[in-house]
Short mmCIF file of C-alpha atoms in Angstrom, two decimals:
data_model
loop_
_atom_site.label_atom_id
_atom_site.label_comp_id
_atom_site.label_asym_id
_atom_site.label_seq_id
_atom_site.Cartn_x
_atom_site.Cartn_y
_atom_site.Cartn_z
CA MET A 1 -13.76 94.13 33.94
CA PHE A 2 -16.51 92.99 31.50
CA GLY A 3 -18.37 92.86 33.89
CA LEU A 4 -16.90 90.18 35.42
CA GLU A 5 -16.69 88.79 39.34
CA ALA A 6 -14.21 87.52 41.74
CA LEU A 7 -16.21 84.13 42.14
CA ASP A 8 -15.93 84.63 37.82
CA LEU A 9 -12.56 84.80 37.67
CA ALA A 10 -12.82 81.75 40.27
CA ARG A 11 -14.14 79.82 37.87
CA ILE A 12 -12.00 80.65 35.13
CA GLN A 13 -9.23 80.13 36.53
CA PHE A 14 -10.30 75.97 37.22
CA ALA A 15 -12.10 75.93 34.33
CA PHE A 16 -8.15 77.41 31.82
CA THR A 17 -6.19 74.20 34.54
CA ILE A 18 -8.99 71.18 34.19
CA SER A 19 -8.62 72.74 30.29
CA PHE A 20 -4.59 71.76 30.21
CA HIS A 21 -5.06 69.09 32.24
CA ILE A 22 -7.21 66.42 30.49
CA LEU A 23 -5.45 66.59 27.46
CA PHE A 24 -2.69 64.91 28.65
CA PRO A 25 -4.84 62.49 31.04
CA ALA A 26 -6.24 62.57 27.45
CA ILE A 27 -3.44 61.39 25.65
CA THR A 28 -1.85 59.35 28.91
CA ILE A 29 -4.49 56.46 28.37
CA GLY A 30 -5.16 56.12 25.16
CA LEU A 31 -0.93 55.85 24.98
CA ALA A 32 -0.89 53.60 28.08
CA SER A 33 -2.59 51.03 26.45
CA TYR A 34 -1.57 51.22 22.74
CA LEU A 35 1.75 50.79 24.36
CA ALA A 36 0.64 47.03 26.07
CA VAL A 37 -1.06 46.55 22.46
CA LEU A 38 2.42 46.77 19.86
CA GLU A 39 4.24 45.07 22.85
CA GLY A 40 1.99 42.35 23.02
CA LEU A 41 1.91 42.06 19.27
CA TRP A 42 6.00 42.11 19.04
CA LEU A 43 5.86 39.71 21.27
CA LYS A 44 3.84 37.32 19.52
CA THR A 45 4.30 37.74 15.74
CA ARG A 46 8.01 38.93 16.60
CA ASP A 47 7.72 41.22 14.01
CA ASP A 48 9.94 44.32 14.88
CA THR A 49 7.84 47.33 13.36
CA TYR A 50 5.93 47.30 16.62
CA ARG A 51 8.34 46.54 18.06
CA ASP A 52 10.03 50.00 16.53
CA LEU A 53 7.39 51.34 17.49
CA TYR A 54 6.84 50.86 21.28
CA HIS A 55 9.90 53.15 21.62
CA PHE A 56 8.81 55.98 19.67
CA TRP A 57 5.45 55.92 20.75
CA SER A 58 7.01 55.16 25.04
CA LYS A 59 8.82 58.26 24.40
CA ILE A 60 5.56 60.62 23.77
CA PHE A 61 4.06 58.69 26.80
CA ALA A 62 6.57 59.53 29.20
CA VAL A 63 6.77 63.32 28.00
CA ASN A 64 2.25 63.14 28.63
CA PHE A 65 3.14 61.25 30.81
CA GLY A 66 4.73 63.56 33.48
CA MET A 67 2.63 66.81 32.74
CA GLY A 68 -0.40 65.62 33.36
CA VAL A 69 0.74 64.69 36.82
CA VAL A 70 2.75 68.30 37.33
CA SER A 71 -0.63 69.73 35.55
CA GLY A 72 -3.31 67.36 37.32
CA LEU A 73 -0.99 68.74 40.89
CA VAL A 74 -2.35 72.23 40.64
CA MET A 75 -6.34 70.69 40.35
CA ALA A 76 -5.86 69.58 43.50
CA TYR A 77 -4.52 72.73 45.53
CA GLN A 78 -7.40 74.37 44.30
CA PHE A 79 -10.03 72.70 45.60
CA GLY A 80 -7.99 74.16 48.98
CA THR A 81 -7.60 77.15 48.42
CA ASN A 82 -10.61 78.80 45.77
CA TRP A 83 -13.00 76.27 46.31
CA SER A 84 -12.41 76.11 50.18
CA ARG A 85 -15.88 76.35 51.03
CA PHE A 86 -16.60 73.10 48.60
CA SER A 87 -13.89 71.16 49.88
CA ASP A 88 -15.35 72.06 53.23
CA PHE A 89 -19.33 71.02 52.77
CA ALA A 90 -18.52 67.93 51.02
CA GLY A 91 -14.21 67.20 51.30
CA SER A 92 -15.90 63.76 53.27
CA VAL A 93 -16.48 62.01 49.94
CA THR A 94 -14.57 63.78 46.76
CA GLY A 95 -11.10 63.49 49.37
CA PRO A 96 -11.92 60.12 49.41
CA LEU A 97 -12.64 59.12 46.21
CA LEU A 98 -9.63 61.74 45.33
CA THR A 99 -7.40 58.91 48.29
CA TYR A 100 -8.84 55.26 46.65
CA GLU A 101 -6.41 56.86 43.54
CA VAL A 102 -3.75 57.71 44.62
CA LEU A 103 -3.68 54.67 46.42
CA THR A 104 -4.60 52.42 43.71
CA ALA A 105 -4.08 53.69 40.30
CA PHE A 106 -0.99 55.94 41.34
CA PHE A 107 1.16 54.27 43.01
CA LEU A 108 0.79 50.53 40.75
CA GLU A 109 1.96 53.60 37.91
CA ALA A 110 4.86 54.77 39.21
CA GLY A 111 5.62 51.47 41.10
CA PHE A 112 5.52 49.53 37.17
CA LEU A 113 6.55 53.53 35.51
CA GLY A 114 10.78 52.88 35.95
CA VAL A 115 10.12 49.78 34.74
CA MET A 116 8.77 49.83 31.76
CA LEU A 117 10.34 53.34 30.38
CA PHE A 118 13.93 52.08 31.98
CA GLY A 119 13.63 48.15 31.20
CA TRP A 120 13.79 47.17 28.52
CA ASN A 121 17.30 45.66 28.25
CA LYS A 122 17.15 45.17 32.50
CA VAL A 123 14.54 42.85 32.71
CA GLY A 124 12.31 39.68 31.21
CA ARG A 125 10.40 40.18 28.03
CA LYS A 126 7.03 38.86 30.20
CA LEU A 127 7.65 41.17 33.68
CA HIS A 128 8.89 44.24 30.73
CA PHE A 129 5.29 43.87 29.59
CA PHE A 130 3.98 42.39 32.51
CA SER A 131 4.84 46.95 33.44
CA THR A 132 3.60 47.87 30.40
CA VAL A 133 0.07 46.36 31.33
CA MET A 134 0.16 47.70 34.89
CA VAL A 135 0.86 51.05 33.89
CA ALA A 136 -2.27 51.10 31.16
CA ILE A 137 -4.59 49.39 33.88
CA GLY A 138 -3.04 51.85 35.87
CA THR A 139 -4.28 54.79 34.16
CA LEU A 140 -7.57 53.22 34.06
CA ILE A 141 -8.08 53.01 37.34
CA SER A 142 -7.29 56.41 37.54
CA THR A 143 -10.43 56.98 35.41
CA PHE A 144 -12.82 55.30 37.44
CA TRP A 145 -11.96 56.96 40.95
CA ILE A 146 -11.56 61.12 39.22
CA LEU A 147 -14.57 59.73 36.73
CA SER A 148 -16.68 58.67 40.19
CA SER A 149 -16.12 61.59 42.32
CA ASN A 150 -17.40 63.86 39.00
CA SER A 151 -19.82 61.88 39.09
CA TRP A 152 -21.50 62.26 42.16
CA MET A 153 -21.09 65.73 41.97
CA GLN A 154 -23.23 65.80 39.45
CA THR A 155 -25.39 63.10 40.03
CA PRO A 156 -25.41 62.83 43.88
CA GLN A 157 -25.92 59.60 45.98
CA GLY A 158 -25.81 57.47 49.01
CA TYR A 159 -25.16 60.09 51.33
CA GLU A 160 -27.30 62.56 54.86
CA ILE A 161 -26.36 66.16 55.20
CA VAL A 162 -25.22 66.89 59.03
CA ASN A 163 -24.87 70.38 60.55
CA GLY A 164 -24.18 71.37 56.99
CA GLN A 165 -21.94 69.40 55.82
CA VAL A 166 -21.61 66.04 53.83
CA ILE A 167 -21.90 62.63 55.90
CA PRO A 168 -21.89 59.65 53.72
CA VAL A 169 -23.59 56.48 54.79
CA ASP A 170 -22.87 54.27 51.71
CA TRP A 171 -20.07 54.02 49.38
CA LEU A 172 -21.20 51.85 46.62
CA ALA A 173 -24.12 54.24 46.21
CA VAL A 174 -21.45 57.30 46.04
CA ILE A 175 -18.99 55.35 43.81
CA PHE A 176 -21.41 54.36 41.67
CA ASN A 177 -24.21 57.24 41.19
CA PRO A 178 -26.44 57.07 38.07
CA SER A 179 -24.75 58.91 36.15
CA PHE A 180 -20.56 57.15 36.99
CA PRO A 181 -20.91 54.25 34.21
CA TYR A 182 -21.97 56.33 31.55
CA ARG A 183 -19.21 59.49 32.34
CA LEU A 184 -16.51 56.47 32.75
CA ALA A 185 -17.23 54.87 29.41
CA HIS A 186 -17.73 57.97 27.45
CA MET A 187 -14.52 59.61 29.13
CA ALA A 188 -12.81 56.28 28.64
CA VAL A 189 -13.42 55.97 25.00
CA ALA A 190 -13.21 59.29 24.34
CA ALA A 191 -9.76 59.22 25.23
CA PHE A 192 -8.61 56.06 23.07
CA VAL A 193 -10.49 58.01 20.30
CA ALA A 194 -8.37 60.90 20.39
CA THR A 195 -5.41 59.28 20.93
CA ALA A 196 -6.08 57.57 17.79
CA PHE A 197 -6.95 60.22 15.09
CA PHE A 198 -3.16 61.73 17.61
CA VAL A 199 -1.92 58.87 15.98
CA GLY A 200 -3.31 58.51 12.87
CA SER A 201 -2.88 62.12 12.26
CA SER A 202 1.54 61.35 12.81
CA ALA A 203 1.80 58.54 10.78
CA ALA A 204 0.02 61.05 8.17
CA TRP A 205 2.75 63.79 8.26
CA HIS A 206 4.71 61.14 8.11
CA LEU A 207 3.56 60.06 4.81
CA LEU A 208 3.00 63.52 3.19
CA ARG A 209 5.89 63.93 3.57
CA GLY A 210 7.04 61.01 1.20
CA ARG A 211 8.43 58.93 4.26
CA ASP A 212 6.61 56.06 3.66
CA ASN A 213 8.62 52.28 6.18
CA PRO A 214 6.10 49.98 6.79
CA ALA A 215 6.51 51.94 10.69
CA ILE A 216 4.76 54.20 9.70
CA ARG A 217 1.83 52.44 7.47
CA ARG A 218 1.49 50.04 10.80
CA MET A 219 1.14 53.34 12.54
CA LEU A 220 -1.73 54.30 10.67
CA SER A 221 -3.56 51.47 9.92
CA MET A 222 -3.45 50.18 13.72
CA ALA A 223 -4.91 54.68 14.34
CA MET A 224 -7.44 53.81 11.63
CA TRP A 225 -9.61 50.36 12.98
CA MET A 226 -9.92 52.48 16.08
CA ALA A 227 -11.32 54.47 14.98
CA LEU A 228 -13.19 52.87 12.34
CA ILE A 229 -13.70 50.74 15.54
CA VAL A 230 -14.71 52.97 18.31
CA ALA A 231 -16.26 56.29 17.74
CA PRO A 232 -19.44 54.72 16.60
CA VAL A 233 -19.67 53.14 19.24
CA GLN A 234 -18.53 56.81 21.40
CA ALA A 235 -21.64 57.55 19.28
CA VAL A 236 -24.59 55.07 21.28
CA ILE A 237 -22.35 55.29 24.53
CA GLY A 238 -23.24 59.63 23.71
CA ASP A 239 -26.35 59.20 23.25
CA PHE A 240 -27.22 56.32 26.38
CA HIS A 241 -25.47 59.31 28.41
CA GLY A 242 -27.92 61.61 26.56
CA LEU A 243 -30.93 59.82 28.25
CA ASN A 244 -29.49 59.07 31.35
CA THR A 245 -28.22 63.62 32.29
CA LEU A 246 -32.76 64.05 30.86
CA LYS A 247 -33.90 61.68 33.90
CA HIS A 248 -31.79 62.96 36.15
CA GLN A 249 -30.29 66.71 35.40
CA PRO A 250 -33.52 67.46 33.01
CA ALA A 251 -32.50 71.95 32.80
CA LYS A 252 -28.44 70.62 31.82
CA ILE A 253 -30.46 69.08 28.76
CA ALA A 254 -32.98 71.91 28.10
CA ALA A 255 -29.71 74.02 27.70
CA ILE A 256 -28.08 72.18 25.41
CA GLU A 257 -30.06 71.79 23.23
CA GLY A 258 -31.14 75.64 24.10
CA HIS A 259 -35.59 74.73 23.92
CA TRP A 260 -36.65 77.19 25.60
CA GLU A 261 -40.54 76.15 25.82
CA ASN A 262 -43.29 73.36 24.62
CA VAL A 263 -46.52 74.37 22.63
CA GLY A 264 -48.84 72.15 23.59
CA ASN A 265 -48.52 68.81 23.54
CA GLU A 266 -46.74 68.79 20.60
CA PRO A 267 -43.68 66.80 20.05
CA THR A 268 -39.66 68.68 20.95
CA PRO A 269 -38.34 70.03 17.35
CA LEU A 270 -34.09 69.33 17.23
CA ILE A 271 -32.86 72.89 17.04
CA LEU A 272 -30.28 72.15 14.37
CA PHE A 273 -28.37 75.56 15.04
CA GLY A 274 -29.25 79.34 16.77
CA TRP A 275 -28.10 81.28 19.84
CA PRO A 276 -29.52 80.84 22.35
CA ASP A 277 -30.57 84.34 24.37
CA MET A 278 -30.81 83.78 28.26
CA LYS A 279 -32.29 87.66 28.27
CA ALA A 280 -34.77 87.57 25.88
CA GLU A 281 -35.24 83.54 26.66
CA LYS A 282 -35.54 82.03 22.88
CA THR A 283 -32.88 80.99 19.93
CA ARG A 284 -32.97 83.40 17.50
CA PHE A 285 -32.32 82.36 14.20
CA ALA A 286 -33.53 79.10 14.67
CA VAL A 287 -33.16 75.77 13.00
CA GLU A 288 -35.30 72.92 13.55
CA ILE A 289 -36.25 70.35 12.34
CA PRO A 290 -39.98 68.94 14.01
CA TYR A 291 -40.18 65.72 15.65
CA LEU A 292 -36.24 65.30 15.94
CA GLY A 293 -35.90 66.10 19.40
CA SER A 294 -38.10 64.39 20.64
CA LEU A 295 -36.60 60.27 18.83
CA ILE A 296 -33.53 61.26 19.47
CA LEU A 297 -33.78 62.16 23.70
CA THR A 298 -36.52 60.47 24.37
CA HIS A 299 -36.92 57.61 21.58
CA SER A 300 -40.38 58.03 20.75
CA LEU A 301 -42.14 60.95 18.60
CA ASP A 302 -44.68 62.27 21.11
CA LYS A 303 -43.23 62.61 24.65
CA GLN A 304 -41.77 66.08 25.06
CA VAL A 305 -37.96 67.51 26.39
CA PRO A 306 -38.46 69.76 29.26
CA ALA A 307 -37.58 73.04 28.56
CA LEU A 308 -36.32 75.62 30.43
CA LYS A 309 -38.50 77.56 31.17
CA GLU A 310 -40.11 75.22 33.24
CA PHE A 311 -36.76 75.95 35.42
CA PRO A 312 -36.58 79.33 37.05
CA PRO A 313 -34.70 81.84 35.50
CA GLU A 314 -31.48 81.04 38.61
CA ASP A 315 -31.12 77.46 38.31
CA ARG A 316 -30.99 77.53 33.93
CA PRO A 317 -27.37 76.74 32.96
CA ASN A 318 -25.66 79.03 30.51
CA SER A 319 -27.50 77.46 26.52
CA THR A 320 -26.01 80.19 24.61
CA ILE A 321 -21.95 77.67 25.92
CA VAL A 322 -23.09 74.26 26.42
CA PHE A 323 -25.72 74.59 23.19
CA TRP A 324 -23.29 75.42 20.73
CA SER A 325 -19.71 73.16 23.03
CA PHE A 326 -22.29 69.94 22.92
CA ARG A 327 -22.26 70.13 19.20
CA ILE A 328 -18.71 71.03 18.06
CA MET A 329 -18.25 67.83 19.69
CA VAL A 330 -20.94 66.14 18.15
CA GLY A 331 -20.28 68.10 14.80
CA LEU A 332 -15.84 66.14 15.22
CA GLY A 333 -17.12 62.40 16.63
CA MET A 334 -19.92 63.36 12.89
CA LEU A 335 -16.24 63.67 10.74
CA MET A 336 -14.04 60.90 13.23
CA ILE A 337 -16.68 58.36 12.12
CA PHE A 338 -16.87 59.61 8.66
CA THR A 339 -13.36 59.10 8.68
CA GLY A 340 -13.03 55.84 10.32
CA LEU A 341 -16.13 54.74 7.84
CA TRP A 342 -13.06 56.19 4.51
CA SER A 343 -10.24 54.27 6.15
CA LEU A 344 -12.29 51.54 4.89
CA TRP A 345 -13.32 52.12 1.64
CA LEU A 346 -9.72 53.34 1.17
CA ARG A 347 -8.43 50.72 2.56
CA LYS A 348 -9.65 48.69 -0.02
CA ARG A 349 -9.16 49.44 -2.34
CA ASP A 350 -5.63 49.42 -1.50
CA THR A 351 -4.55 53.48 -2.20
CA LEU A 352 -4.94 54.38 2.79
CA TYR A 353 -1.70 55.18 2.32
CA THR A 354 -1.55 57.35 -0.92
CA SER A 355 -5.02 59.28 -1.03
CA ARG A 356 -3.30 62.31 -0.20
CA PRO A 357 -7.09 64.26 0.43
CA PHE A 358 -8.00 61.68 3.07
CA LEU A 359 -4.06 61.54 4.21
CA TYR A 360 -4.42 65.88 5.11
CA LEU A 361 -7.75 64.81 6.96
CA ALA A 362 -5.84 62.42 8.57
CA LEU A 363 -3.47 64.97 9.59
CA TRP A 364 -6.11 67.78 9.89
CA MET A 365 -8.56 65.50 12.07
CA GLY A 366 -5.44 64.99 14.32
CA PRO A 367 -6.90 67.13 17.62
CA SER A 368 -9.74 66.44 16.69
CA GLY A 369 -10.17 64.41 19.42
CA LEU A 370 -8.86 66.34 22.54
CA ILE A 371 -10.83 69.59 21.10
CA ALA A 372 -14.39 66.89 21.57
CA ILE A 373 -12.91 65.54 24.90
CA LEU A 374 -12.68 69.80 26.56
CA ALA A 375 -16.08 70.64 24.32
CA GLY A 376 -17.39 68.34 25.86
CA TRP A 377 -16.97 68.84 29.83
CA PHE A 378 -17.73 72.77 29.20
CA THR A 379 -21.03 71.05 28.36
CA THR A 380 -20.83 68.09 32.12
CA GLU A 381 -19.83 71.74 33.85
CA ILE A 382 -21.45 74.76 32.50
CA GLY A 383 -24.58 72.68 32.03
CA ARG A 384 -23.80 71.31 35.31
CA GLN A 385 -24.35 75.56 37.05
CA PRO A 386 -25.39 77.76 38.80
CA TRP A 387 -25.05 73.59 41.15
CA VAL A 388 -21.15 72.81 42.11
CA VAL A 389 -22.99 69.78 43.65
CA TYR A 390 -26.23 68.94 41.72
CA GLY A 391 -29.16 70.13 43.78
CA LEU A 392 -27.00 70.20 46.76
CA MET A 393 -24.68 73.30 46.71
CA ARG A 394 -24.44 75.90 44.98
CA THR A 395 -21.54 77.41 43.11
CA ALA A 396 -21.74 80.73 44.00
CA ASP A 397 -21.41 79.06 48.24
CA ALA A 398 -18.42 76.82 47.39
CA SER A 399 -16.03 80.02 46.74
CA SER A 400 -12.79 80.69 48.70
CA GLY A 401 -14.27 84.26 48.96
CA HIS A 402 -10.89 85.91 47.74
CA SER A 403 -11.21 89.32 45.82
CA PHE A 404 -11.62 90.64 42.79
CA VAL A 405 -7.80 91.83 42.75
CA GLN A 406 -6.71 88.46 44.47
CA MET A 407 -8.27 86.46 41.66
CA SER A 408 -7.26 88.62 39.32
CA ILE A 409 -3.20 88.22 40.18
CA THR A 410 -3.23 84.93 40.58
CA LEU A 411 -5.40 83.57 36.45
CA ALA A 412 -2.93 85.98 34.85
CA LEU A 413 0.38 84.05 36.23
CA PHE A 414 -1.51 80.48 35.86
CA VAL A 415 -1.70 82.10 32.27
CA VAL A 416 1.39 83.05 31.73
CA VAL A 417 3.16 80.10 33.87
CA TYR A 418 1.05 77.42 31.77
CA PHE A 419 2.00 78.06 28.48
CA SER A 420 5.52 79.32 28.75
CA LEU A 421 6.08 76.27 30.70
CA PHE A 422 3.37 73.39 29.58
CA GLY A 423 4.52 75.04 25.99
CA VAL A 424 7.88 73.90 26.03
CA GLY A 425 6.44 69.96 27.29
CA ILE A 426 4.04 70.24 24.28
CA GLY A 427 6.51 71.64 21.56
CA TYR A 428 9.14 68.78 22.67
CA MET A 429 7.00 66.13 22.60
CA MET A 430 5.80 67.58 19.06
CA ARG A 431 9.16 67.36 18.55
CA LEU A 432 9.24 63.63 19.55
CA VAL A 433 5.79 62.97 17.11
CA ARG A 434 7.87 65.12 14.15
CA LYS A 435 11.38 63.38 14.13
CA GLY A 436 9.04 60.02 13.71
CA PRO A 437 9.73 56.32 14.53
CA VAL A 438 13.47 55.18 14.16
CA THR A 439 13.04 51.87 12.27
CA ASN A 440 17.61 50.90 11.57
CA GLU A 441 16.26 48.96 7.81
CA GLY A 442 18.90 47.51 7.06
CA ALA A 443 21.16 47.79 9.38
CA GLU A 444 22.48 44.43 10.84
CA THR A 445 21.05 44.78 14.26
CA SER A 446 20.34 42.34 17.35
CA HIS A 447 16.32 41.90 17.44
CA GLY A 448 16.39 43.78 20.51
CA GLY A 449 14.20 43.57 23.48
CA PRO A 450 14.95 43.23 26.98
CA GLY A 451 18.62 41.52 27.33
CA GLN A 452 19.18 42.83 23.93
CA LYS A 453 19.99 46.25 22.36
CA ARG A 454 18.90 48.42 19.85
CA THR A 455 16.69 51.16 20.14
CA PRO A 456 16.48 54.25 22.63
CA ALA A 457 13.15 54.04 24.62
CA ARG A 458 14.51 56.72 26.75
CA PRO A 459 12.77 60.18 26.31
CA LEU A 460 14.50 62.74 25.95
CA SER A 461 16.49 59.70 23.46
CA ALA A 462 15.24 62.30 20.70
CA ALA A 463 17.01 65.37 22.35
CA ASP A 464 19.90 63.01 22.98
CA ASP A 465 20.75 62.23 18.99
CA ASP A 466 19.76 65.45 17.25
CA HIS A 467 22.49 66.65 19.94
CA ASP A 468 25.16 64.54 18.48
CA ALA A 469 24.35 65.61 15.11
CA ASP A 470 24.51 69.17 15.21
CA HIS A 471 27.72 68.23 16.81
CA GLY A 472 28.54 66.07 14.74
CA THR A 473 27.93 68.74 11.39
CA ARG A 474 29.85 72.00 13.40
CA LEU A 475 32.71 69.06 14.02
CA ASN A 476 33.08 68.97 10.18
CA LYS A 477 32.13 72.28 9.52
CA GLY A 478 35.23 73.78 10.77
CA ASN A 479 37.46 71.21 9.43
#
């Protein structure tokens, strides 16, 4: 079917499940830190707006966290079901790294998550804030171990191969492999950027519909400050990451650039747009800027970038895909920087919350961070091909060898189950976003917080409130 083989279906299945999964941890990482900031600001200022925002986003965090855990379990199982030869070859490295994640991050998150979500009226303020901070730290520790494992597959270090299996001999070299620091920073900052635009988009949605209150304004303000600061930082980190990739995975850079061959000693141009043709070994309809490829990738005007024809055809990544996935990521990144700068200009003119063109842009930029993360992961993972462990094990040698029929059935089941299960979860999460923060403006209530009642922090409270409202409406109609 479509010229696909069982190996192709196994790769598509893994790509499908990890694409679903990565969206949830990205928002979890960003929201956990956002919640810690909100509660810290509330404790410091006693401004009830921060508390109301904490209650609102903690519900969304809880739903998102649950979906992330469920989708993550599937990823671990797939290493044994579809990629058993990889597990046999490199399991002595990847297995302990994932175990460290469970023993440190997951246990830390599980230990404090209950206090964070359900202890608002049951524990002291300092203990509750401490629990929120621990959950936030746990998400970052989880990112540390996951990125260490994946980065080792990109730039393996600290190992020996004995009897066809990888044996770790230097765990510091394994963990802190050459690409790890750059990829860790890139992913963590990407999560913060994605969350900023998710929060900013929800605020813009409410403002465009005339719901203007201090909580909504604070959401947009904090999100745009984060975008203004972090989006340019992400561009700088991406530049360092690119230099590291050029050094350790030159074929990936050549594929990203759609660069097929060097001419004499001429510097490498930057191909802005085009269509890399793997069979014809050239990039069709190329729009080039002379010298710029060398300037960006080598920080010089005379050095050349490695070309795809310098590598055997069987060692070349699919340039057609990574060429465009990379440009989607970079293009969205430029839009994020522009959005942050525009927000600063509007803030100085005191029209940040009333400029409808900007609010529409902020609204449509809501999923931009998540799309950029997916595009970045496609670039990273497809650009590593044909290797599953770069330079050591080919992807074709890593699969379990299931038949085409088996992979077709399981892939179809995954698609149906994921869209059904997580579609409902995402729909409910969007329902919470549309509901917006409950501020109780004008009502005589206590200041809330641990030990005092006010807005409930239960993840399903929105459903309960809607149910009560619908029930009351039906009773009134009946009377």
